[in-house]
Amino acid sequence: MTIFNTLKWQRYGILCLLCCAVLVVSGCSKRRSEQYRAEGDTLRGLNRLDSAREAYEKAATANPDNPMAPLGLALCSEAEGKTDEALALFREALALDTSLEAAYVEAIRMLVSAARMEEALALSDDYAKQTPEAGGTLRGVVLMKMGRAEEAIQVLSTLAGVYPDSES
């Protein structure tokens, strides 16, 4: 082997190490994001909202595509009584994952609690587009809370016909 062949293999070796490092780092960021998210969930459960918020922000920084980070931030904002901020964060989580059931359910629950019924109804319609049975059921509940019992019964009866074996 000549000196040129040795240098050539060293370059390939360095290139391979760099590629492996990139793969490891990208995998680590998702794992690290999940670790921060889990830490945030624990801290939020202990009602340590400032620390939970920091953990969720770290989760979002580690992996901006993790929908659970803005979901956690939304739940912190809701617990602090910041409904508009929470709603924006729920929507951010849904923009990352349109099938994120917890974001729909928690946002609709929060809106109903805040007596923002039309917004809750609109969001339940969005949820029904993603998950017809669960979203439709939630729509029926919102209609009942709005005092629109006949519409709620119609929605829920239709769902019962479409999903006769449903456990909900």
mmCIF file of N, CA and C in Angstrom, residues 30-162:
data_model
loop_
_atom_site.group_PDB
_atom_site.id
_atom_site.type_symbol
_atom_site.label_atom_id
_atom_site.label_comp_id
_atom_site.label_asym_id
_atom_site.label_seq_id
_atom_site.Cartn_x
_atom_site.Cartn_y
_atom_site.Cartn_z
ATOM 1 N N LYS A 30 -34.227 13.221 18.928
ATOM 2 C CA LYS A 30 -35.595 12.743 19.147
ATOM 3 C C LYS A 30 -35.710 12.080 20.517
ATOM 4 N N ARG A 31 -34.720 11.284 20.850
ATOM 5 C CA ARG A 31 -34.731 10.603 22.147
ATOM 6 C C ARG A 31 -34.622 11.625 23.278
ATOM 7 N N ARG A 32 -33.747 12.603 23.099
ATOM 8 C CA ARG A 32 -33.565 13.647 24.113
ATOM 9 C C ARG A 32 -34.861 14.452 24.260
ATOM 10 N N SER A 33 -35.506 14.752 23.147
ATOM 11 C CA SER A 33 -36.770 15.481 23.179
ATOM 12 C C SER A 33 -37.815 14.713 23.984
ATOM 13 N N GLU A 34 -37.883 13.402 23.765
ATOM 14 C CA GLU A 34 -38.839 12.573 24.502
ATOM 15 C C GLU A 34 -38.511 12.551 25.992
ATOM 16 N N GLN A 35 -37.217 12.538 26.319
ATOM 17 C CA GLN A 35 -36.826 12.566 27.730
ATOM 18 C C GLN A 35 -37.260 13.873 28.386
ATOM 19 N N TYR A 36 -37.029 14.984 27.712
ATOM 20 C CA TYR A 36 -37.459 16.279 28.246
ATOM 21 C C TYR A 36 -38.981 16.339 28.366
ATOM 22 N N ARG A 37 -39.684 15.794 27.369
ATOM 23 C CA ARG A 37 -41.140 15.785 27.414
ATOM 24 C C ARG A 37 -41.649 14.988 28.606
ATOM 25 N N ALA A 38 -41.044 13.824 28.852
ATOM 26 C CA ALA A 38 -41.440 13.000 29.996
ATOM 27 C C ALA A 38 -41.144 13.726 31.312
ATOM 28 N N GLU A 39 -40.018 14.407 31.359
ATOM 29 C CA GLU A 39 -39.683 15.199 32.550
ATOM 30 C C GLU A 39 -40.734 16.299 32.746
ATOM 31 N N GLY A 40 -41.105 16.961 31.658
ATOM 32 C CA GLY A 40 -42.133 18.001 31.734
ATOM 33 C C GLY A 40 -43.458 17.453 32.230
ATOM 34 N N ASP A 41 -43.854 16.273 31.734
ATOM 35 C CA ASP A 41 -45.102 15.652 32.191
ATOM 36 C C ASP A 41 -45.071 15.391 33.691
ATOM 37 N N THR A 42 -43.939 14.889 34.171
ATOM 38 C CA THR A 42 -43.800 14.607 35.602
ATOM 39 C C THR A 42 -43.882 15.887 36.416
ATOM 40 N N LEU A 43 -43.149 16.903 35.991
ATOM 41 C CA LEU A 43 -43.153 18.176 36.717
ATOM 42 C C LEU A 43 -44.531 18.835 36.683
ATOM 43 N N ARG A 44 -45.216 18.736 35.555
ATOM 44 C CA ARG A 44 -46.571 19.296 35.463
ATOM 45 C C ARG A 44 -47.504 18.559 36.404
ATOM 46 N N GLY A 45 -47.331 17.243 36.498
ATOM 47 C CA GLY A 45 -48.133 16.444 37.428
ATOM 48 C C GLY A 45 -47.906 16.838 38.880
ATOM 49 N N LEU A 46 -46.716 17.350 39.164
ATOM 50 C CA LEU A 46 -46.386 17.832 40.511
ATOM 51 C C LEU A 46 -46.755 19.305 40.695
ATOM 52 N N ASN A 47 -47.377 19.872 39.666
ATOM 53 C CA ASN A 47 -47.782 21.279 39.642
ATOM 54 C C ASN A 47 -46.591 22.238 39.738
ATOM 55 N N ARG A 48 -45.460 21.801 39.227
ATOM 56 C CA ARG A 48 -44.279 22.666 39.136
ATOM 57 C C ARG A 48 -44.234 23.188 37.698
ATOM 58 N N LEU A 49 -45.131 24.109 37.417
ATOM 59 C CA LEU A 49 -45.385 24.533 36.041
ATOM 60 C C LEU A 49 -44.214 25.263 35.399
ATOM 61 N N ASP A 50 -43.482 26.084 36.153
ATOM 62 C CA ASP A 50 -42.331 26.783 35.569
ATOM 63 C C ASP A 50 -41.262 25.787 35.120
ATOM 64 N N SER A 51 -40.988 24.815 35.973
ATOM 65 C CA SER A 51 -39.986 23.791 35.619
ATOM 66 C C SER A 51 -40.495 22.910 34.484
ATOM 67 N N ALA A 52 -41.779 22.599 34.497
ATOM 68 C CA ALA A 52 -42.356 21.791 33.417
ATOM 69 C C ALA A 52 -42.242 22.541 32.099
ATOM 70 N N ARG A 53 -42.551 23.833 32.132
ATOM 71 C CA ARG A 53 -42.464 24.652 30.916
ATOM 72 C C ARG A 53 -41.039 24.637 30.367
ATOM 73 N N GLU A 54 -40.048 24.750 31.233
ATOM 74 C CA GLU A 54 -38.637 24.705 30.794
ATOM 75 C C GLU A 54 -38.328 23.374 30.118
ATOM 76 N N ALA A 55 -38.806 22.290 30.711
ATOM 77 C CA ALA A 55 -38.542 20.964 30.130
ATOM 78 C C ALA A 55 -39.212 20.827 28.761
ATOM 79 N N TYR A 56 -40.456 21.300 28.630
ATOM 80 C CA TYR A 56 -41.153 21.224 27.338
ATOM 81 C C TYR A 56 -40.450 22.106 26.294
ATOM 82 N N GLU A 57 -39.949 23.247 26.707
ATOM 83 C CA GLU A 57 -39.218 24.111 25.767
ATOM 84 C C GLU A 57 -37.928 23.437 25.302
ATOM 85 N N LYS A 58 -37.256 22.738 26.219
ATOM 86 C CA LYS A 58 -36.060 21.982 25.828
ATOM 87 C C LYS A 58 -36.441 20.859 24.859
ATOM 88 N N ALA A 59 -37.585 20.228 25.100
ATOM 89 C CA ALA A 59 -38.051 19.163 24.201
ATOM 90 C C ALA A 59 -38.301 19.725 22.803
ATOM 91 N N ALA A 60 -38.901 20.901 22.737
ATOM 92 C CA ALA A 60 -39.179 21.529 21.438
ATOM 93 C C ALA A 60 -37.893 21.944 20.740
ATOM 94 N N THR A 61 -36.917 22.395 21.502
ATOM 95 C CA THR A 61 -35.629 22.787 20.923
ATOM 96 C C THR A 61 -34.885 21.557 20.396
ATOM 97 N N ALA A 62 -34.910 20.472 21.161
ATOM 98 C CA ALA A 62 -34.212 19.248 20.754
ATOM 99 C C ALA A 62 -34.836 18.636 19.501
ATOM 100 N N ASN A 63 -36.171 18.728 19.393
ATOM 101 C CA ASN A 63 -36.853 18.187 18.215
ATOM 102 C C ASN A 63 -38.078 19.050 17.926
ATOM 103 N N PRO A 64 -37.938 20.016 17.045
ATOM 104 C CA PRO A 64 -39.062 20.908 16.723
ATOM 105 C C PRO A 64 -40.279 20.194 16.126
ATOM 106 N N ASP A 65 -40.110 18.946 15.697
ATOM 107 C CA ASP A 65 -41.216 18.182 15.111
ATOM 108 C C ASP A 65 -41.970 17.344 16.144
ATOM 109 N N ASN A 66 -41.621 17.465 17.411
ATOM 110 C CA ASN A 66 -42.278 16.689 18.464
ATOM 111 C C ASN A 66 -43.561 17.405 18.889
ATOM 112 N N PRO A 67 -44.738 16.897 18.514
ATOM 113 C CA PRO A 67 -45.988 17.577 18.847
ATOM 114 C C PRO A 67 -46.317 17.546 20.336
ATOM 115 N N MET A 68 -45.666 16.645 21.070
ATOM 116 C CA MET A 68 -45.936 16.544 22.495
ATOM 117 C C MET A 68 -45.353 17.719 23.283
ATOM 118 N N ALA A 69 -44.350 18.393 22.716
ATOM 119 C CA ALA A 69 -43.766 19.553 23.401
ATOM 120 C C ALA A 69 -44.760 20.717 23.446
ATOM 121 N N PRO A 70 -45.330 21.159 22.314
ATOM 122 C CA PRO A 70 -46.328 22.227 22.421
ATOM 123 C C PRO A 70 -47.596 21.775 23.152
ATOM 124 N N LEU A 71 -47.914 20.484 23.104
ATOM 125 C CA LEU A 71 -49.055 19.991 23.872
ATOM 126 C C LEU A 71 -48.801 20.191 25.363
ATOM 127 N N GLY A 72 -47.613 19.831 25.817
ATOM 128 C CA GLY A 72 -47.266 20.032 27.230
ATOM 129 C C GLY A 72 -47.277 21.505 27.615
ATOM 130 N N LEU A 73 -46.734 22.337 26.727
ATOM 131 C CA LEU A 73 -46.758 23.782 26.977
ATOM 132 C C LEU A 73 -48.194 24.294 27.046
ATOM 133 N N ALA A 74 -49.061 23.765 26.194
ATOM 134 C CA ALA A 74 -50.471 24.173 26.204
ATOM 135 C C ALA A 74 -51.127 23.814 27.530
ATOM 136 N N LEU A 75 -50.830 22.628 28.025
ATOM 137 C CA LEU A 75 -51.417 22.203 29.297
ATOM 138 C C LEU A 75 -50.910 23.060 30.458
ATOM 139 N N CYS A 76 -49.654 23.480 30.388
ATOM 140 C CA CYS A 76 -49.120 24.399 31.408
ATOM 141 C C CYS A 76 -49.842 25.741 31.319
ATOM 142 N N SER A 77 -49.991 26.260 30.122
ATOM 143 C CA SER A 77 -50.666 27.545 29.929
ATOM 144 C C SER A 77 -52.104 27.482 30.414
ATOM 145 N N GLU A 78 -52.770 26.375 30.114
ATOM 146 C CA GLU A 78 -54.149 26.221 30.577
ATOM 147 C C GLU A 78 -54.212 26.221 32.105
ATOM 148 N N ALA A 79 -53.292 25.491 32.730
ATOM 149 C CA ALA A 79 -53.268 25.428 34.200
ATOM 150 C C ALA A 79 -53.018 26.811 34.812
ATOM 151 N N GLU A 80 -52.334 27.663 34.072
ATOM 152 C CA GLU A 80 -52.058 29.029 34.534
ATOM 153 C C GLU A 80 -53.182 30.001 34.171
ATOM 154 N N GLY A 81 -54.235 29.488 33.542
ATOM 155 C CA GLY A 81 -55.373 30.324 33.176
ATOM 156 C C GLY A 81 -55.168 31.141 31.912
ATOM 157 N N LYS A 82 -54.177 30.792 31.114
ATOM 158 C CA LYS A 82 -53.876 31.513 29.877
ATOM 159 C C LYS A 82 -54.537 30.794 28.696
ATOM 160 N N THR A 83 -55.829 30.957 28.582
ATOM 161 C CA THR A 83 -56.622 30.202 27.603
ATOM 162 C C THR A 83 -56.193 30.466 26.160
ATOM 163 N N ASP A 84 -56.016 31.730 25.791
ATOM 164 C CA ASP A 84 -55.647 32.036 24.403
ATOM 165 C C ASP A 84 -54.267 31.480 24.056
ATOM 166 N N GLU A 85 -53.328 31.621 24.983
ATOM 167 C CA GLU A 85 -51.990 31.064 24.764
ATOM 168 C C GLU A 85 -52.064 29.546 24.647
ATOM 169 N N ALA A 86 -52.833 28.919 25.526
ATOM 170 C CA ALA A 86 -52.990 27.464 25.485
ATOM 171 C C ALA A 86 -53.600 27.019 24.163
ATOM 172 N N LEU A 87 -54.629 27.733 23.705
ATOM 173 C CA LEU A 87 -55.277 27.370 22.446
ATOM 174 C C LEU A 87 -54.298 27.461 21.274
ATOM 175 N N ALA A 88 -53.474 28.509 21.263
ATOM 176 C CA ALA A 88 -52.470 28.646 20.193
ATOM 177 C C ALA A 88 -51.484 27.481 20.237
ATOM 178 N N LEU A 89 -51.109 27.050 21.428
ATOM 179 C CA LEU A 89 -50.169 25.930 21.560
ATOM 180 C C LEU A 89 -50.829 24.598 21.190
ATOM 181 N N PHE A 90 -52.104 24.434 21.549
ATOM 182 C CA PHE A 90 -52.817 23.224 21.099
ATOM 183 C C PHE A 90 -52.838 23.182 19.572
ATOM 184 N N ARG A 91 -53.100 24.317 18.952
ATOM 185 C CA ARG A 91 -53.126 24.376 17.487
ATOM 186 C C ARG A 91 -51.735 24.099 16.896
ATOM 187 N N GLU A 92 -50.693 24.555 17.569
ATOM 188 C CA GLU A 92 -49.323 24.269 17.122
ATOM 189 C C GLU A 92 -49.060 22.765 17.163
ATOM 190 N N ALA A 93 -49.498 22.109 18.240
ATOM 191 C CA ALA A 93 -49.333 20.659 18.349
ATOM 192 C C ALA A 93 -50.092 19.952 17.226
ATOM 193 N N LEU A 94 -51.309 20.426 16.933
ATOM 194 C CA LEU A 94 -52.114 19.817 15.872
ATOM 195 C C LEU A 94 -51.528 20.080 14.490
ATOM 196 N N ALA A 95 -50.839 21.200 14.326
ATOM 197 C CA ALA A 95 -50.171 21.467 13.043
ATOM 198 C C ALA A 95 -49.045 20.462 12.810
ATOM 199 N N LEU A 96 -48.433 19.994 13.887
ATOM 200 C CA LEU A 96 -47.362 19.000 13.772
ATOM 201 C C LEU A 96 -47.913 17.585 13.595
ATOM 202 N N ASP A 97 -49.086 17.337 14.194
ATOM 203 C CA ASP A 97 -49.691 16.006 14.098
ATOM 204 C C ASP A 97 -51.209 16.166 14.160
ATOM 205 N N THR A 98 -51.853 16.135 12.997
ATOM 206 C CA THR A 98 -53.295 16.370 12.924
ATOM 207 C C THR A 98 -54.119 15.264 13.571
ATOM 208 N N SER A 99 -53.488 14.153 13.911
ATOM 209 C CA SER A 99 -54.223 13.051 14.541
ATOM 210 C C SER A 99 -54.013 12.993 16.054
ATOM 211 N N LEU A 100 -53.438 14.028 16.637
ATOM 212 C CA LEU A 100 -53.113 14.033 18.066
ATOM 213 C C LEU A 100 -54.382 14.225 18.900
ATOM 214 N N GLU A 101 -54.980 13.109 19.275
ATOM 215 C CA GLU A 101 -56.260 13.110 19.972
ATOM 216 C C GLU A 101 -56.235 13.953 21.244
ATOM 217 N N ALA A 102 -55.182 13.837 22.028
ATOM 218 C CA ALA A 102 -55.118 14.574 23.293
ATOM 219 C C ALA A 102 -55.216 16.082 23.086
ATOM 220 N N ALA A 103 -54.646 16.591 22.013
ATOM 221 C CA ALA A 103 -54.706 18.033 21.748
ATOM 222 C C ALA A 103 -56.138 18.466 21.453
ATOM 223 N N TYR A 104 -56.854 17.678 20.654
ATOM 224 C CA TYR A 104 -58.254 18.001 20.380
ATOM 225 C C TYR A 104 -59.089 17.952 21.662
ATOM 226 N N VAL A 105 -58.984 16.841 22.376
ATOM 227 C CA VAL A 105 -59.819 16.628 23.558
ATOM 228 C C VAL A 105 -59.553 17.701 24.611
ATOM 229 N N GLU A 106 -58.290 17.954 24.900
ATOM 230 C CA GLU A 106 -57.956 18.945 25.932
ATOM 231 C C GLU A 106 -58.346 20.357 25.508
ATOM 232 N N ALA A 107 -58.135 20.699 24.249
ATOM 233 C CA ALA A 107 -58.497 22.039 23.774
ATOM 234 C C ALA A 107 -60.009 22.236 23.819
ATOM 235 N N ILE A 108 -60.765 21.235 23.395
ATOM 236 C CA ILE A 108 -62.227 21.337 23.418
ATOM 237 C C ILE A 108 -62.726 21.413 24.856
ATOM 238 N N ARG A 109 -62.180 20.598 25.731
ATOM 239 C CA ARG A 109 -62.560 20.638 27.145
ATOM 240 C C ARG A 109 -62.298 22.019 27.731
ATOM 241 N N MET A 110 -61.128 22.587 27.425
ATOM 242 C CA MET A 110 -60.769 23.906 27.924
ATOM 243 C C MET A 110 -61.732 24.966 27.394
ATOM 244 N N LEU A 111 -62.059 24.892 26.104
ATOM 245 C CA LEU A 111 -62.965 25.874 25.512
ATOM 246 C C LEU A 111 -64.366 25.776 26.112
ATOM 247 N N VAL A 112 -64.845 24.573 26.357
ATOM 248 C CA VAL A 112 -66.158 24.400 26.990
ATOM 249 C C VAL A 112 -66.121 24.982 28.399
ATOM 250 N N SER A 113 -65.044 24.713 29.143
ATOM 251 C CA SER A 113 -64.911 25.257 30.503
ATOM 252 C C SER A 113 -64.886 26.779 30.504
ATOM 253 N N ALA A 114 -64.335 27.358 29.443
ATOM 254 C CA ALA A 114 -64.253 28.817 29.329
ATOM 255 C C ALA A 114 -65.509 29.405 28.676
ATOM 256 N N ALA A 115 -66.520 28.562 28.446
ATOM 257 C CA ALA A 115 -67.780 28.971 27.816
ATOM 258 C C ALA A 115 -67.562 29.554 26.415
ATOM 259 N N ARG A 116 -66.572 29.045 25.712
ATOM 260 C CA ARG A 116 -66.312 29.449 24.330
ATOM 261 C C ARG A 116 -66.829 28.334 23.423
ATOM 262 N N MET A 117 -68.144 28.205 23.447
ATOM 263 C CA MET A 117 -68.804 27.051 22.856
ATOM 264 C C MET A 117 -68.686 26.979 21.337
ATOM 265 N N GLU A 118 -68.807 28.102 20.658
ATOM 266 C CA GLU A 118 -68.718 28.068 19.193
ATOM 267 C C GLU A 118 -67.325 27.603 18.755
ATOM 268 N N GLU A 119 -66.291 28.062 19.462
ATOM 269 C CA GLU A 119 -64.930 27.614 19.144
ATOM 270 C C GLU A 119 -64.778 26.125 19.430
ATOM 271 N N ALA A 120 -65.369 25.670 20.539
ATOM 272 C CA ALA A 120 -65.310 24.246 20.887
ATOM 273 C C ALA A 120 -66.010 23.413 19.818
ATOM 274 N N LEU A 121 -67.156 23.903 19.348
ATOM 275 C CA LEU A 121 -67.894 23.187 18.312
ATOM 276 C C LEU A 121 -67.091 23.121 17.005
ATOM 277 N N ALA A 122 -66.475 24.231 16.625
ATOM 278 C CA ALA A 122 -65.658 24.250 15.398
ATOM 279 C C ALA A 122 -64.481 23.292 15.513
ATOM 280 N N LEU A 123 -63.848 23.265 16.668
ATOM 281 C CA LEU A 123 -62.704 22.368 16.855
ATOM 282 C C LEU A 123 -63.171 20.909 16.873
ATOM 283 N N SER A 124 -64.347 20.652 17.434
ATOM 284 C CA SER A 124 -64.855 19.272 17.414
ATOM 285 C C SER A 124 -65.166 18.837 15.985
ATOM 286 N N ASP A 125 -65.575 19.781 15.131
ATOM 287 C CA ASP A 125 -65.781 19.460 13.712
ATOM 288 C C ASP A 125 -64.458 19.102 13.036
ATOM 289 N N ASP A 126 -63.400 19.851 13.366
ATOM 290 C CA ASP A 126 -62.068 19.522 12.829
ATOM 291 C C ASP A 126 -61.637 18.134 13.287
ATOM 292 N N TYR A 127 -61.888 17.840 14.552
ATOM 293 C CA TYR A 127 -61.534 16.537 15.118
ATOM 294 C C TYR A 127 -62.315 15.426 14.412
ATOM 295 N N ALA A 128 -63.599 15.670 14.137
ATOM 296 C CA ALA A 128 -64.423 14.670 13.465
ATOM 297 C C ALA A 128 -63.918 14.374 12.049
ATOM 298 N N LYS A 129 -63.286 15.366 11.416
ATOM 299 C CA LYS A 129 -62.707 15.130 10.086
ATOM 300 C C LYS A 129 -61.529 14.169 10.181
ATOM 301 N N GLN A 130 -60.808 14.223 11.289
ATOM 302 C CA GLN A 130 -59.654 13.343 11.487
ATOM 303 C C GLN A 130 -60.090 11.969 11.998
ATOM 304 N N THR A 131 -60.984 11.985 12.978
ATOM 305 C CA THR A 131 -61.440 10.758 13.631
ATOM 306 C C THR A 131 -62.961 10.852 13.763
ATOM 307 N N PRO A 132 -63.699 10.394 12.758
ATOM 308 C CA PRO A 132 -65.144 10.625 12.722
ATOM 309 C C PRO A 132 -65.906 10.171 13.970
ATOM 310 N N GLU A 133 -65.601 9.006 14.474
ATOM 311 C CA GLU A 133 -66.374 8.503 15.616
ATOM 312 C C GLU A 133 -66.100 9.312 16.884
ATOM 313 N N ALA A 134 -64.835 9.428 17.261
ATOM 314 C CA ALA A 134 -64.498 10.157 18.498
ATOM 315 C C ALA A 134 -64.815 11.646 18.374
ATOM 316 N N GLY A 135 -64.470 12.230 17.235
ATOM 317 C CA GLY A 135 -64.753 13.649 17.028
ATOM 318 C C GLY A 135 -66.237 13.931 16.981
ATOM 319 N N GLY A 136 -66.984 13.041 16.345
ATOM 320 C CA GLY A 136 -68.435 13.201 16.286
ATOM 321 C C GLY A 136 -69.075 13.067 17.657
ATOM 322 N N THR A 137 -68.572 12.131 18.442
ATOM 323 C CA THR A 137 -69.087 11.966 19.809
ATOM 324 C C THR A 137 -68.831 13.223 20.623
ATOM 325 N N LEU A 138 -67.636 13.765 20.497
ATOM 326 C CA LEU A 138 -67.311 14.995 21.219
ATOM 327 C C LEU A 138 -68.167 16.161 20.717
ATOM 328 N N ARG A 139 -68.443 16.173 19.443
ATOM 329 C CA ARG A 139 -69.332 17.205 18.889
ATOM 330 C C ARG A 139 -70.703 17.111 19.538
ATOM 331 N N GLY A 140 -71.211 15.892 19.697
ATOM 332 C CA GLY A 140 -72.495 15.692 20.367
ATOM 333 C C GLY A 140 -72.487 16.206 21.800
ATOM 334 N N VAL A 141 -71.406 15.973 22.500
ATOM 335 C CA VAL A 141 -71.269 16.457 23.879
ATOM 336 C C VAL A 141 -71.281 17.985 23.905
ATOM 337 N N VAL A 142 -70.535 18.601 22.991
ATOM 338 C CA VAL A 142 -70.490 20.070 22.935
ATOM 339 C C VAL A 142 -71.883 20.622 22.628
ATOM 340 N N LEU A 143 -72.586 20.003 21.687
ATOM 341 C CA LEU A 143 -73.943 20.448 21.375
ATOM 342 C C LEU A 143 -74.850 20.356 22.602
ATOM 343 N N MET A 144 -74.711 19.299 23.376
ATOM 344 C CA MET A 144 -75.506 19.161 24.609
ATOM 345 C C MET A 144 -75.181 20.295 25.578
ATOM 346 N N LYS A 145 -73.893 20.595 25.730
ATOM 347 C CA LYS A 145 -73.469 21.673 26.637
ATOM 348 C C LYS A 145 -73.996 23.024 26.164
ATOM 349 N N MET A 146 -74.211 23.149 24.863
ATOM 350 C CA MET A 146 -74.728 24.392 24.292
ATOM 351 C C MET A 146 -76.251 24.478 24.417
ATOM 352 N N GLY A 147 -76.885 23.409 24.911
ATOM 353 C CA GLY A 147 -78.336 23.396 25.024
ATOM 354 C C GLY A 147 -79.021 23.002 23.734
ATOM 355 N N ARG A 148 -78.297 22.422 22.816
ATOM 356 C CA ARG A 148 -78.848 22.009 21.523
ATOM 357 C C ARG A 148 -79.037 20.489 21.526
ATOM 358 N N ALA A 149 -79.922 20.048 22.429
ATOM 359 C CA ALA A 149 -80.108 18.615 22.675
ATOM 360 C C ALA A 149 -80.574 17.853 21.445
ATOM 361 N N GLU A 150 -81.501 18.411 20.684
ATOM 362 C CA GLU A 150 -82.017 17.696 19.504
ATOM 363 C C GLU A 150 -80.908 17.429 18.493
ATOM 364 N N GLU A 151 -80.073 18.442 18.257
ATOM 365 C CA GLU A 151 -78.941 18.245 17.334
ATOM 366 C C GLU A 151 -77.972 17.206 17.873
ATOM 367 N N ALA A 152 -77.721 17.257 19.185
ATOM 368 C CA ALA A 152 -76.803 16.300 19.808
ATOM 369 C C ALA A 152 -77.327 14.880 19.648
ATOM 370 N N ILE A 153 -78.624 14.710 19.887
ATOM 371 C CA ILE A 153 -79.229 13.375 19.744
ATOM 372 C C ILE A 153 -79.113 12.892 18.310
ATOM 373 N N GLN A 154 -79.336 13.780 17.357
ATOM 374 C CA GLN A 154 -79.227 13.402 15.943
ATOM 375 C C GLN A 154 -77.799 12.965 15.599
ATOM 376 N N VAL A 155 -76.816 13.750 16.051
ATOM 377 C CA VAL A 155 -75.410 13.408 15.789
ATOM 378 C C VAL A 155 -75.063 12.059 16.413
ATOM 379 N N LEU A 156 -75.436 11.880 17.661
ATOM 380 C CA LEU A 156 -75.080 10.647 18.374
ATOM 381 C C LEU A 156 -75.844 9.442 17.823
ATOM 382 N N SER A 157 -77.082 9.642 17.419
ATOM 383 C CA SER A 157 -77.852 8.543 16.810
ATOM 384 C C SER A 157 -77.240 8.118 15.478
ATOM 385 N N THR A 158 -76.842 9.093 14.693
ATOM 386 C CA THR A 158 -76.178 8.793 13.415
ATOM 387 C C THR A 158 -74.903 7.998 13.655
ATOM 388 N N LEU A 159 -74.124 8.429 14.634
ATOM 389 C CA LEU A 159 -72.885 7.704 14.952
ATOM 390 C C LEU A 159 -73.183 6.274 15.403
ATOM 391 N N ALA A 160 -74.235 6.101 16.195
ATOM 392 C CA ALA A 160 -74.601 4.764 16.660
ATOM 393 C C ALA A 160 -74.966 3.863 15.484
ATOM 394 N N GLY A 161 -75.582 4.449 14.442
ATOM 395 C CA GLY A 161 -75.910 3.669 13.258
ATOM 396 C C GLY A 161 -74.700 3.318 12.425
ATOM 397 N N VAL A 162 -73.757 4.247 12.344
ATOM 398 C CA VAL A 162 -72.555 4.030 11.545
ATOM 399 C C VAL A 162 -71.573 3.109 12.270
#
